[in-house]
């Protein structure tokens, strides 16, 4: 079996990762700000919600579609991990969907889980 190893990314790839992350977080910050009932007029909130909520739903639907169970109850979206010398997919629901479900049920809990994401 080939061991799973990771190598540090180079500075150019690290920069690309940072920019991708900032782009996504910037988008979320914008949607959050433009739908803030304290700072924004209702008409703007409605306009932003009509365009951005479907996009956000599509992202979550794609995540749910990717992280579905195969016929053995293993997640097709998560990479296999070594278990007792074999590469095995995680059981479903996997950590990705488990966390997403938890955050759907309790959105504020995301800031307890990842406090560095708080605005
Ligand atoms: Zn998964």
PDB file of C-alpha atoms and ligand atoms in Angstrom:
ATOM      1  CA  UNK A   1       0.000   0.000   0.000  1.00  0.00           C
ATOM      2  CA  UNK A   2       1.211   3.479  -0.812  1.00  0.00           C
ATOM      3  CA  UNK A   3       1.149   5.686   2.242  1.00  0.00           C
ATOM      4  CA  UNK A   4      -0.781   8.901   2.028  1.00  0.00           C
ATOM      5  CA  UNK A   5       1.571  11.807   2.287  1.00  0.00           C
ATOM      6  CA  UNK A   6       1.216  15.470   1.738  1.00  0.00           C
ATOM      7  CA  UNK A   7       3.793  17.946   0.672  1.00  0.00           C
ATOM      8  CA  UNK A   8       3.675  21.636   1.435  1.00  0.00           C
ATOM      9  CA  UNK A   9       2.344  23.691  -1.424  1.00  0.00           C
ATOM     10  CA  UNK A  10       4.609  26.208  -3.055  1.00  0.00           C
ATOM     11  CA  UNK A  11       4.121  29.947  -2.577  1.00  0.00           C
ATOM     12  CA  UNK A  12       2.277  30.416  -5.888  1.00  0.00           C
ATOM     13  CA  UNK A  13      -0.227  27.668  -5.125  1.00  0.00           C
ATOM     14  CA  UNK A  14      -0.605  28.883  -1.545  1.00  0.00           C
ATOM     15  CA  UNK A  15      -1.385  32.344  -2.918  1.00  0.00           C
ATOM     16  CA  UNK A  16      -3.942  30.883  -5.324  1.00  0.00           C
ATOM     17  CA  UNK A  17      -5.571  28.988  -2.450  1.00  0.00           C
ATOM     18  CA  UNK A  18      -5.675  32.178  -0.394  1.00  0.00           C
ATOM     19  CA  UNK A  19      -7.246  34.164  -3.244  1.00  0.00           C
ATOM     20  CA  UNK A  20      -9.879  31.481  -3.858  1.00  0.00           C
ATOM     21  CA  UNK A  21     -10.737  31.434  -0.175  1.00  0.00           C
ATOM     22  CA  UNK A  22     -10.888  35.231   0.015  1.00  0.00           C
ATOM     23  CA  UNK A  23     -13.085  35.348  -3.087  1.00  0.00           C
ATOM     24  CA  UNK A  24     -15.589  32.925  -1.576  1.00  0.00           C
ATOM     25  CA  UNK A  25     -15.555  34.569   1.851  1.00  0.00           C
ATOM     26  CA  UNK A  26     -15.898  38.004   0.235  1.00  0.00           C
ATOM     27  CA  UNK A  27     -18.962  36.814  -1.652  1.00  0.00           C
ATOM     28  CA  UNK A  28     -20.505  35.472   1.566  1.00  0.00           C
ATOM     29  CA  UNK A  29     -19.672  38.706   3.393  1.00  0.00           C
ATOM     30  CA  UNK A  30     -21.381  40.696   0.626  1.00  0.00           C
ATOM     31  CA  UNK A  31     -24.533  38.591   0.688  1.00  0.00           C
ATOM     32  CA  UNK A  32     -24.619  38.719   4.465  1.00  0.00           C
ATOM     33  CA  UNK A  33     -24.200  42.495   4.484  1.00  0.00           C
ATOM     34  CA  UNK A  34     -26.722  43.119   1.693  1.00  0.00           C
ATOM     35  CA  UNK A  35     -29.343  41.046   3.500  1.00  0.00           C
ATOM     36  CA  UNK A  36     -28.816  42.608   6.916  1.00  0.00           C
ATOM     37  CA  UNK A  37     -32.172  43.868   8.091  1.00  0.00           C
ATOM     38  CA  UNK A  38     -30.484  46.529  10.226  1.00  0.00           C
ATOM     39  CA  UNK A  39     -28.415  48.133   7.464  1.00  0.00           C
ATOM     40  CA  UNK A  40     -30.292  47.590   4.215  1.00  0.00           C
ATOM     41  CA  UNK A  41     -33.696  48.547   2.793  1.00  0.00           C
ATOM     42  CA  UNK A  42     -36.227  45.755   2.356  1.00  0.00           C
ATOM     43  CA  UNK A  43     -36.288  46.159  -1.433  1.00  0.00           C
ATOM     44  CA  UNK A  44     -32.542  45.557  -1.626  1.00  0.00           C
ATOM     45  CA  UNK A  45     -32.784  42.548   0.673  1.00  0.00           C
ATOM     46  CA  UNK A  46     -35.520  41.090  -1.521  1.00  0.00           C
ATOM     47  CA  UNK A  47     -33.533  41.672  -4.703  1.00  0.00           C
ATOM     48  CA  UNK A  48     -30.362  40.146  -3.268  1.00  0.00           C
ATOM     49  CA  UNK A  49     -32.262  37.229  -1.743  1.00  0.00           C
ATOM     50  CA  UNK A  50     -33.952  36.434  -5.063  1.00  0.00           C
ATOM     51  CA  UNK A  51     -30.643  36.230  -6.889  1.00  0.00           C
ATOM     52  CA  UNK A  52     -28.306  34.848  -4.247  1.00  0.00           C
ATOM     53  CA  UNK A  53     -30.420  32.374  -2.273  1.00  0.00           C
ATOM     54  CA  UNK A  54     -30.812  30.121  -5.347  1.00  0.00           C
ATOM     55  CA  UNK A  55     -27.022  30.203  -5.825  1.00  0.00           C
ATOM     56  CA  UNK A  56     -26.418  29.277  -2.209  1.00  0.00           C
ATOM     57  CA  UNK A  57     -29.008  26.491  -2.430  1.00  0.00           C
ATOM     58  CA  UNK A  58     -27.283  25.189  -5.565  1.00  0.00           C
ATOM     59  CA  UNK A  59     -23.960  25.055  -3.729  1.00  0.00           C
ATOM     60  CA  UNK A  60     -25.475  23.118  -0.845  1.00  0.00           C
ATOM     61  CA  UNK A  61     -27.383  20.803  -3.204  1.00  0.00           C
ATOM     62  CA  UNK A  62     -24.157  20.040  -5.061  1.00  0.00           C
ATOM     63  CA  UNK A  63     -22.431  19.260  -1.774  1.00  0.00           C
ATOM     64  CA  UNK A  64     -25.250  16.931  -0.740  1.00  0.00           C
ATOM     65  CA  UNK A  65     -25.173  15.295  -4.193  1.00  0.00           C
ATOM     66  CA  UNK A  66     -21.410  14.765  -4.027  1.00  0.00           C
ATOM     67  CA  UNK A  67     -21.477  13.387  -0.504  1.00  0.00           C
ATOM     68  CA  UNK A  68     -24.045  10.652  -1.045  1.00  0.00           C
ATOM     69  CA  UNK A  69     -23.811   7.062   0.066  1.00  0.00           C
ATOM     70  CA  UNK A  70     -22.829   4.257  -2.255  1.00  0.00           C
ATOM     71  CA  UNK A  71     -24.632   0.913  -2.024  1.00  0.00           C
ATOM     72  CA  UNK A  72     -22.375  -0.090   0.860  1.00  0.00           C
ATOM     73  CA  UNK A  73     -23.204   3.038   2.837  1.00  0.00           C
ATOM     74  CA  UNK A  74     -19.868   4.753   2.154  1.00  0.00           C
ATOM     75  CA  UNK A  75     -19.541   8.402   1.109  1.00  0.00           C
ATOM     76  CA  UNK A  76     -18.746   8.892  -2.561  1.00  0.00           C
ATOM     77  CA  UNK A  77     -17.575  12.471  -1.991  1.00  0.00           C
ATOM     78  CA  UNK A  78     -14.952  11.938   0.680  1.00  0.00           C
ATOM     79  CA  UNK A  79     -11.560  10.555  -0.229  1.00  0.00           C
ATOM     80  CA  UNK A  80     -10.744   7.052   0.951  1.00  0.00           C
ATOM     81  CA  UNK A  81      -8.661   6.820   4.096  1.00  0.00           C
ATOM     82  CA  UNK A  82      -6.355   4.000   5.216  1.00  0.00           C
ATOM     83  CA  UNK A  83      -7.941   1.569   7.679  1.00  0.00           C
ATOM     84  CA  UNK A  84      -6.132  -1.628   8.649  1.00  0.00           C
ATOM     85  CA  UNK A  85      -3.978  -1.500   5.544  1.00  0.00           C
ATOM     86  CA  UNK A  86      -6.849  -0.866   3.130  1.00  0.00           C
ATOM     87  CA  UNK A  87      -8.158   2.336   1.596  1.00  0.00           C
ATOM     88  CA  UNK A  88     -11.747   2.732   2.781  1.00  0.00           C
ATOM     89  CA  UNK A  89     -14.355   5.403   2.144  1.00  0.00           C
ATOM     90  CA  UNK A  90     -15.965   7.005   5.168  1.00  0.00           C
ATOM     91  CA  UNK A  91     -19.337   5.809   6.349  1.00  0.00           C
ATOM     92  CA  UNK A  92     -22.305   7.946   5.516  1.00  0.00           C
ATOM     93  CA  UNK A  93     -23.317  10.484   6.730  1.00  0.00           C
ATOM     94  CA  UNK A  94     -19.754  11.679   6.422  1.00  0.00           C
ATOM     95  CA  UNK A  95     -18.227  14.544   8.448  1.00  0.00           C
ATOM     96  CA  UNK A  96     -18.917  17.020   5.627  1.00  0.00           C
ATOM     97  CA  UNK A  97     -22.653  16.341   5.600  1.00  0.00           C
ATOM     98  CA  UNK A  98     -22.788  15.897   9.346  1.00  0.00           C
ATOM     99  CA  UNK A  99     -21.333  19.385   9.839  1.00  0.00           C
ATOM    100  CA  UNK A 100     -23.503  20.916   7.105  1.00  0.00           C
ATOM    101  CA  UNK A 101     -26.604  19.419   8.704  1.00  0.00           C
ATOM    102  CA  UNK A 102     -25.524  20.716  12.097  1.00  0.00           C
ATOM    103  CA  UNK A 103     -24.992  24.223  10.728  1.00  0.00           C
ATOM    104  CA  UNK A 104     -28.361  24.152   8.946  1.00  0.00           C
ATOM    105  CA  UNK A 105     -30.041  23.307  12.230  1.00  0.00           C
ATOM    106  CA  UNK A 106     -28.006  25.825  14.215  1.00  0.00           C
ATOM    107  CA  UNK A 107     -26.411  28.433  11.922  1.00  0.00           C
ATOM    108  CA  UNK A 108     -24.779  30.342  14.770  1.00  0.00           C
ATOM    109  CA  UNK A 109     -22.863  27.219  15.774  1.00  0.00           C
ATOM    110  CA  UNK A 110     -20.567  27.732  12.783  1.00  0.00           C
ATOM    111  CA  UNK A 111     -18.882  30.536  14.701  1.00  0.00           C
ATOM    112  CA  UNK A 112     -18.284  28.266  17.681  1.00  0.00           C
ATOM    113  CA  UNK A 113     -16.821  25.608  15.381  1.00  0.00           C
ATOM    114  CA  UNK A 114     -14.709  28.028  13.340  1.00  0.00           C
ATOM    115  CA  UNK A 115     -14.397  31.231  15.378  1.00  0.00           C
ATOM    116  CA  UNK A 116     -11.790  32.644  12.980  1.00  0.00           C
ATOM    117  CA  UNK A 117     -14.578  32.963  10.377  1.00  0.00           C
ATOM    118  CA  UNK A 118     -16.513  35.463  12.478  1.00  0.00           C
ATOM    119  CA  UNK A 119     -16.777  38.803  10.757  1.00  0.00           C
TER     120      UNK A 119
HETATM  121 ZN1  LIG B   1     -18.431  12.866   2.326  1.00  0.00          ZN
END
